[in-house]
PDB file of C-alpha atoms in Angstrom:
ATOM      1  CA  MET A 187     114.856  63.495 -30.770  1.00 45.00           C
ATOM      2  CA  PHE A 188     113.222  60.491 -32.421  1.00 48.00           C
ATOM      3  CA  GLY A 189     115.782  60.132 -35.091  1.00 49.00           C
ATOM      4  CA  TYR A 190     113.248  59.392 -37.804  1.00 52.00           C
ATOM      5  CA  VAL A 191     112.754  61.783 -40.557  1.00 50.00           C
ATOM      6  CA  PHE A 192     109.718  61.597 -42.786  1.00 51.00           C
ATOM      7  CA  GLN A 193     110.171  62.778 -46.245  1.00 51.00           C
ATOM      8  CA  GLY A 194     107.353  63.641 -48.439  1.00 51.00           C
ATOM      9  CA  ALA A 195     106.752  66.297 -51.015  1.00 54.00           C
ATOM     10  CA  GLY A 196     110.180  67.562 -50.460  1.00 54.00           C
ATOM     11  CA  ALA A 197     109.797  68.525 -46.786  1.00 63.00           C
ATOM     12  CA  THR A 198     111.249  66.738 -43.881  1.00 81.00           C
ATOM     13  CA  VAL A 199     109.213  66.259 -40.663  1.00 79.00           C
ATOM     14  CA  SER A 200     110.888  65.102 -37.509  1.00 88.00           C
ATOM     15  CA  GLY A 201     109.332  62.802 -34.884  1.00 87.00           C
ATOM     16  CA  GLY A 202     108.952  65.695 -32.449  1.00 89.00           C
ATOM     17  CA  GLU A 203     106.893  67.591 -34.934  1.00 91.00           C
ATOM     18  CA  VAL A 204     104.601  64.552 -35.486  1.00 91.00           C
ATOM     19  CA  ALA A 205     104.188  64.209 -31.719  1.00 93.00           C
ATOM     20  CA  GLY A 206     103.355  67.905 -31.477  1.00 93.00           C
ATOM     21  CA  ILE A 207     100.721  67.570 -34.200  1.00 94.00           C
ATOM     22  CA  LEU A 208      99.170  64.550 -32.446  1.00 94.00           C
ATOM     23  CA  VAL A 209      99.083  66.422 -29.141  1.00 95.00           C
ATOM     24  CA  ALA A 210      97.500  69.445 -30.859  1.00 95.00           C
ATOM     25  CA  VAL A 211      94.812  67.221 -32.461  1.00 95.00           C
ATOM     26  CA  PHE A 212      94.032  65.540 -29.127  1.00 96.00           C
ATOM     27  CA  TRP A 213      93.827  68.942 -27.426  1.00 96.00           C
ATOM     28  CA  ALA A 214      91.469  70.187 -30.138  1.00 96.00           C
ATOM     29  CA  ILE A 215      89.238  67.111 -29.646  1.00 97.00           C
ATOM     30  CA  LEU A 216      89.335  67.555 -25.857  1.00 96.00           C
ATOM     31  CA  VAL A 217      88.462  71.257 -26.137  1.00 96.00           C
ATOM     32  CA  SER A 218      85.567  70.376 -28.478  1.00 96.00           C
ATOM     33  CA  PHE A 219      84.177  67.859 -25.985  1.00 96.00           C
ATOM     34  CA  LEU A 220      84.553  70.376 -23.157  1.00 97.00           C
ATOM     35  CA  ALA A 221      82.813  73.072 -25.237  1.00 97.00           C
ATOM     36  CA  VAL A 222      79.862  70.700 -25.898  1.00 97.00           C
ATOM     37  CA  ALA A 223      79.711  69.788 -22.186  1.00 97.00           C
ATOM     38  CA  LEU A 224      79.777  73.447 -21.169  1.00 97.00           C
ATOM     39  CA  ALA A 225      77.030  74.289 -23.680  1.00 97.00           C
ATOM     40  CA  ARG A 226      74.826  71.505 -22.264  1.00 97.00           C
ATOM     41  CA  LEU A 227      75.618  72.645 -18.722  1.00 97.00           C
ATOM     42  CA  ALA A 228      74.586  76.189 -19.660  1.00 97.00           C
ATOM     43  CA  GLN A 229      71.265  74.857 -21.052  1.00 97.00           C
ATOM     44  CA  THR A 230      70.705  72.871 -17.862  1.00 97.00           C
ATOM     45  CA  LEU A 231      71.415  75.933 -15.727  1.00 97.00           C
ATOM     46  CA  ARG A 232      68.988  78.043 -17.789  1.00 97.00           C
ATOM     47  CA  ALA A 233      66.262  75.381 -17.428  1.00 96.00           C
ATOM     48  CA  THR A 234      66.949  75.128 -13.684  1.00 96.00           C
ATOM     49  CA  THR A 235      66.755  78.895 -13.304  1.00 96.00           C
ATOM     50  CA  LYS A 236      63.427  78.952 -15.165  1.00 96.00           C
ATOM     51  CA  LEU A 237      62.096  76.077 -13.017  1.00 95.00           C
ATOM     52  CA  VAL A 238      63.114  77.830  -9.790  1.00 93.00           C
ATOM     53  CA  ALA A 239      61.467  81.054 -10.972  1.00 92.00           C
ATOM     54  CA  ASP A 240      58.231  79.171 -11.817  1.00 92.00           C
ATOM     55  CA  VAL A 241      58.244  77.374  -8.461  1.00 91.00           C
ATOM     56  CA  THR A 242      58.816  80.683  -6.673  1.00 90.00           C
ATOM     57  CA  ASP A 243      55.943  82.301  -8.586  1.00 90.00           C
ATOM     58  CA  GLN A 244      53.616  79.454  -7.562  1.00 91.00           C
ATOM     59  CA  ALA A 245      54.933  78.926  -4.027  1.00 90.00           C
ATOM     60  CA  VAL A 246      54.539  82.503  -2.819  1.00 88.00           C
ATOM     61  CA  PRO A 247      50.707  82.545  -3.220  1.00 89.00           C
ATOM     62  CA  LEU A 248      50.484  79.039  -1.734  1.00 90.00           C
ATOM     63  CA  LEU A 249      52.497  80.120   1.286  1.00 90.00           C
ATOM     64  CA  ALA A 250      50.275  83.173   1.699  1.00 91.00           C
ATOM     65  CA  ASP A 251      47.162  80.941   1.569  1.00 92.00           C
ATOM     66  CA  ALA A 252      48.710  78.495   4.034  1.00 93.00           C
ATOM     67  CA  SER A 253      49.596  81.344   6.372  1.00 93.00           C
ATOM     68  CA  SER A 254      46.038  82.699   6.309  1.00 94.00           C
ATOM     69  CA  ALA A 255      44.679  79.162   6.883  1.00 94.00           C
ATOM     70  CA  VAL A 256      46.942  78.745   9.905  1.00 95.00           C
ATOM     71  CA  ARG A 257      45.814  82.107  11.279  1.00 94.00           C
ATOM     72  CA  SER A 258      42.163  81.139  10.789  1.00 95.00           C
ATOM     73  CA  ALA A 259      42.743  77.781  12.474  1.00 95.00           C
ATOM     74  CA  GLN A 260      44.427  79.522  15.406  1.00 95.00           C
ATOM     75  CA  THR A 261      41.430  81.852  15.752  1.00 94.00           C
ATOM     76  CA  GLN A 262      39.048  78.880  15.745  1.00 95.00           C
ATOM     77  CA  ILE A 263      41.192  77.046  18.301  1.00 95.00           C
ATOM     78  CA  ASP A 264      41.112  80.115  20.543  1.00 93.00           C
ATOM     79  CA  ARG A 265      37.308  80.223  20.245  1.00 94.00           C
ATOM     80  CA  VAL A 266      36.984  76.511  21.040  1.00 94.00           C
ATOM     81  CA  ASP A 267      39.297  76.950  24.014  1.00 93.00           C
ATOM     82  CA  ALA A 268      37.139  79.800  25.314  1.00 92.00           C
ATOM     83  CA  ILE A 269      33.982  77.699  24.842  1.00 94.00           C
ATOM     84  CA  ALA A 270      35.575  74.729  26.608  1.00 93.00           C
ATOM     85  CA  SER A 271      36.591  76.863  29.585  1.00 92.00           C
ATOM     86  CA  ASP A 272      33.056  78.327  29.745  1.00 92.00           C
ATOM     87  CA  VAL A 273      31.558  74.817  29.668  1.00 93.00           C
ATOM     88  CA  GLN A 274      33.912  73.728  32.423  1.00 92.00           C
ATOM     89  CA  GLU A 275      32.888  76.712  34.534  1.00 92.00           C
ATOM     90  CA  VAL A 276      29.181  76.023  33.937  1.00 93.00           C
ATOM     91  CA  THR A 277      29.704  72.366  34.842  1.00 93.00           C
ATOM     92  CA  SER A 278      31.435  73.238  38.094  1.00 91.00           C
ATOM     93  CA  ASN A 279      28.692  75.780  38.905  1.00 91.00           C
ATOM     94  CA  ALA A 280      25.972  73.191  38.183  1.00 91.00           C
ATOM     95  CA  SER A 281      27.758  70.672  40.391  1.00 90.00           C
ATOM     96  CA  ALA A 282      28.014  73.184  43.217  1.00 88.00           C
ATOM     97  CA  LEU A 283      24.347  74.137  42.787  1.00 88.00           C
ATOM     98  CA  SER A 284      23.311  70.481  42.812  1.00 86.00           C
ATOM     99  CA  THR A 285      25.281  69.878  46.001  1.00 86.00           C
ATOM    100  CA  THR A 286      23.778  72.976  47.615  1.00 85.00           C
ATOM    101  CA  VAL A 287      20.203  72.021  46.644  1.00 80.00           C
ATOM    102  CA  ALA A 288      20.712  68.445  47.817  1.00 79.00           C
ATOM    103  CA  SER A 289      22.096  69.529  51.168  1.00 79.00           C
ATOM    104  CA  THR A 290      19.524  72.316  51.642  1.00 80.00           C
ATOM    105  CA  PHE A 291      16.331  70.613  50.517  1.00 75.00           C
ATOM    106  CA  GLY A 292      17.270  66.923  50.630  1.00 76.00           C
ATOM    107  CA  GLY A 293      16.927  66.374  54.360  1.00 79.00           C
ATOM    108  CA  PRO A 294      13.677  68.332  54.825  1.00 79.00           C
ATOM    109  CA  LEU A 295      12.084  66.756  51.725  1.00 78.00           C
ATOM    110  CA  VAL A 296      12.870  63.280  52.986  1.00 80.00           C
ATOM    111  CA  LYS A 297      11.299  64.195  56.311  1.00 82.00           C
ATOM    112  CA  VAL A 298       8.174  65.617  54.619  1.00 83.00           C
ATOM    113  CA  ALA A 299       7.854  62.514  52.442  1.00 84.00           C
ATOM    114  CA  ALA A 300       8.226  60.236  55.437  1.00 86.00           C
ATOM    115  CA  PHE A 301       5.648  62.261  57.351  1.00 85.00           C
ATOM    116  CA  GLY A 302       3.221  62.110  54.402  1.00 87.00           C
ATOM    117  CA  TYR A 303       3.728  58.368  54.113  1.00 89.00           C
ATOM    118  CA  GLY A 304       3.086  57.943  57.818  1.00 87.00           C
ATOM    119  CA  VAL A 305      -0.090  60.034  57.614  1.00 89.00           C
ATOM    120  CA  ARG A 306      -1.362  57.983  54.653  1.00 88.00           C
ATOM    121  CA  ARG A 307      -0.664  54.746  56.454  1.00 87.00           C
ATOM    122  CA  ALA A 308      -2.372  56.020  59.550  1.00 86.00           C
ATOM    123  CA  LEU A 309      -5.451  57.148  57.620  1.00 87.00           C
ATOM    124  CA  GLY A 310      -5.412  54.047  55.428  1.00 82.00           C
ATOM    125  CA  GLY A 311      -5.553  51.756  58.455  1.00 67.00           C
ATOM    126  CA  ARG A 312      -8.662  53.517  59.763  1.00 58.00           C
ATOM    127  CA  LYS A 313     -10.477  53.277  56.452  1.00 51.00           C
ATOM    128  CA  GLU A 314     -10.163  49.497  56.473  1.00 51.00           C
ATOM    129  CA  ASP A 315     -12.020  49.357  59.758  1.00 50.00           C
ATOM    130  CA  VAL A 316     -14.960  51.303  58.271  1.00 50.00           C
ATOM    131  CA  PRO A 317     -17.210  48.979  56.169  1.00 53.00           C
ATOM    132  CA  ALA A 318     -18.933  51.855  54.299  1.00 53.00           C
ATOM    133  CA  GLY A 319     -16.248  52.029  51.570  1.00 53.00           C
ATOM    134  CA  PRO A 320     -16.566  50.660  48.040  1.00 58.00           C
ATOM    135  CA  ALA A 321     -16.010  46.970  47.477  1.00 59.00           C
ATOM    136  CA  LYS A 322     -12.429  45.973  47.019  1.00 63.00           C
ATOM    137  CA  GLN A 323     -11.379  44.606  43.671  1.00 65.00           C
ATOM    138  CA  PRO A 324      -9.386  41.405  43.624  1.00 62.00           C
ATOM    139  CA  ARG A 325      -5.682  41.904  43.867  1.00 63.00           C
ATOM    140  CA  ARG A 326      -3.537  41.123  40.819  1.00 59.00           C
ATOM    141  CA  THR A 327      -0.137  39.542  40.819  1.00 57.00           C
ATOM    142  CA  VAL A 328       2.567  40.542  38.339  1.00 54.00           C
ATOM    143  CA  ILE A 329       4.945  37.834  37.161  1.00 59.00           C
ATOM    144  CA  VAL A 330       7.731  38.860  34.801  1.00 61.00           C
ATOM    145  CA  GLY A 331       5.678  41.418  32.951  1.00 57.00           C
ATOM    146  CA  ARG A 332       2.401  39.459  32.894  1.00 58.00           C
ATOM    147  CA  THR A 333      -0.636  39.806  35.114  1.00 57.00           C
ATOM    148  CA  ILE A 334      -2.442  36.697  36.304  1.00 59.00           C
ATOM    149  CA  PRO A 335      -6.122  37.118  37.222  1.00 59.00           C
ATOM    150  CA  ALA A 336      -7.019  36.553  40.877  1.00 58.00           C
ATOM    151  CA  ALA A 337      -9.124  33.487  40.061  1.00 57.00           C
ATOM    152  CA  ARG A 338      -6.098  31.597  38.772  1.00 54.00           C
ATOM    153  CA  ARG A 339      -3.958  32.510  41.736  1.00 52.00           C
ATOM    154  CA  THR A 340      -6.065  30.798  44.325  1.00 54.00           C
ATOM    155  CA  LYS A 341      -5.456  27.165  44.942  1.00 56.00           C
ATOM    156  CA  ARG A 342      -8.339  24.966  44.060  1.00 54.00           C
ATOM    157  CA  LYS A 343      -9.437  22.301  46.414  1.00 55.00           C
ATOM    158  CA  LYS A 344      -9.785  18.875  44.972  1.00 56.00           C
ATOM    159  CA  ASP A 345     -13.051  17.056  45.730  1.00 50.00           C
TER     160      ASP A 345
END
């Protein structure tokens, strides 16, 4: 094939045999690299399997706790919803009661108050005509939160 013949130690080696040896050496090196890569891949898979098992061992209790927390929150939300609906019902009942009281007693109370005011005015006018009452005190004037005595309110005449 190659036409070269190597001679050494009394044996002849052809070019095809040298090529076969080189191919065998390269295959041996390639197989060695693949064996190392497969060994490392096996270690990585073992570590990944251990990590997944550890995560599973820790995640299951966490998921159980989260599930119970969600159930508890749902129970509390249901209670708050019931309270809110009760408050809404009480509010509507109070509004209806207020409207009923205002319509039932509002008109008559206004009439009674007006009648009482009229009676007081009528009796108050008669008392002024009678001089036997106690002496009136001077009237006070209120200006923005302050009271000015009656003596200062009257205008003084200049001499």
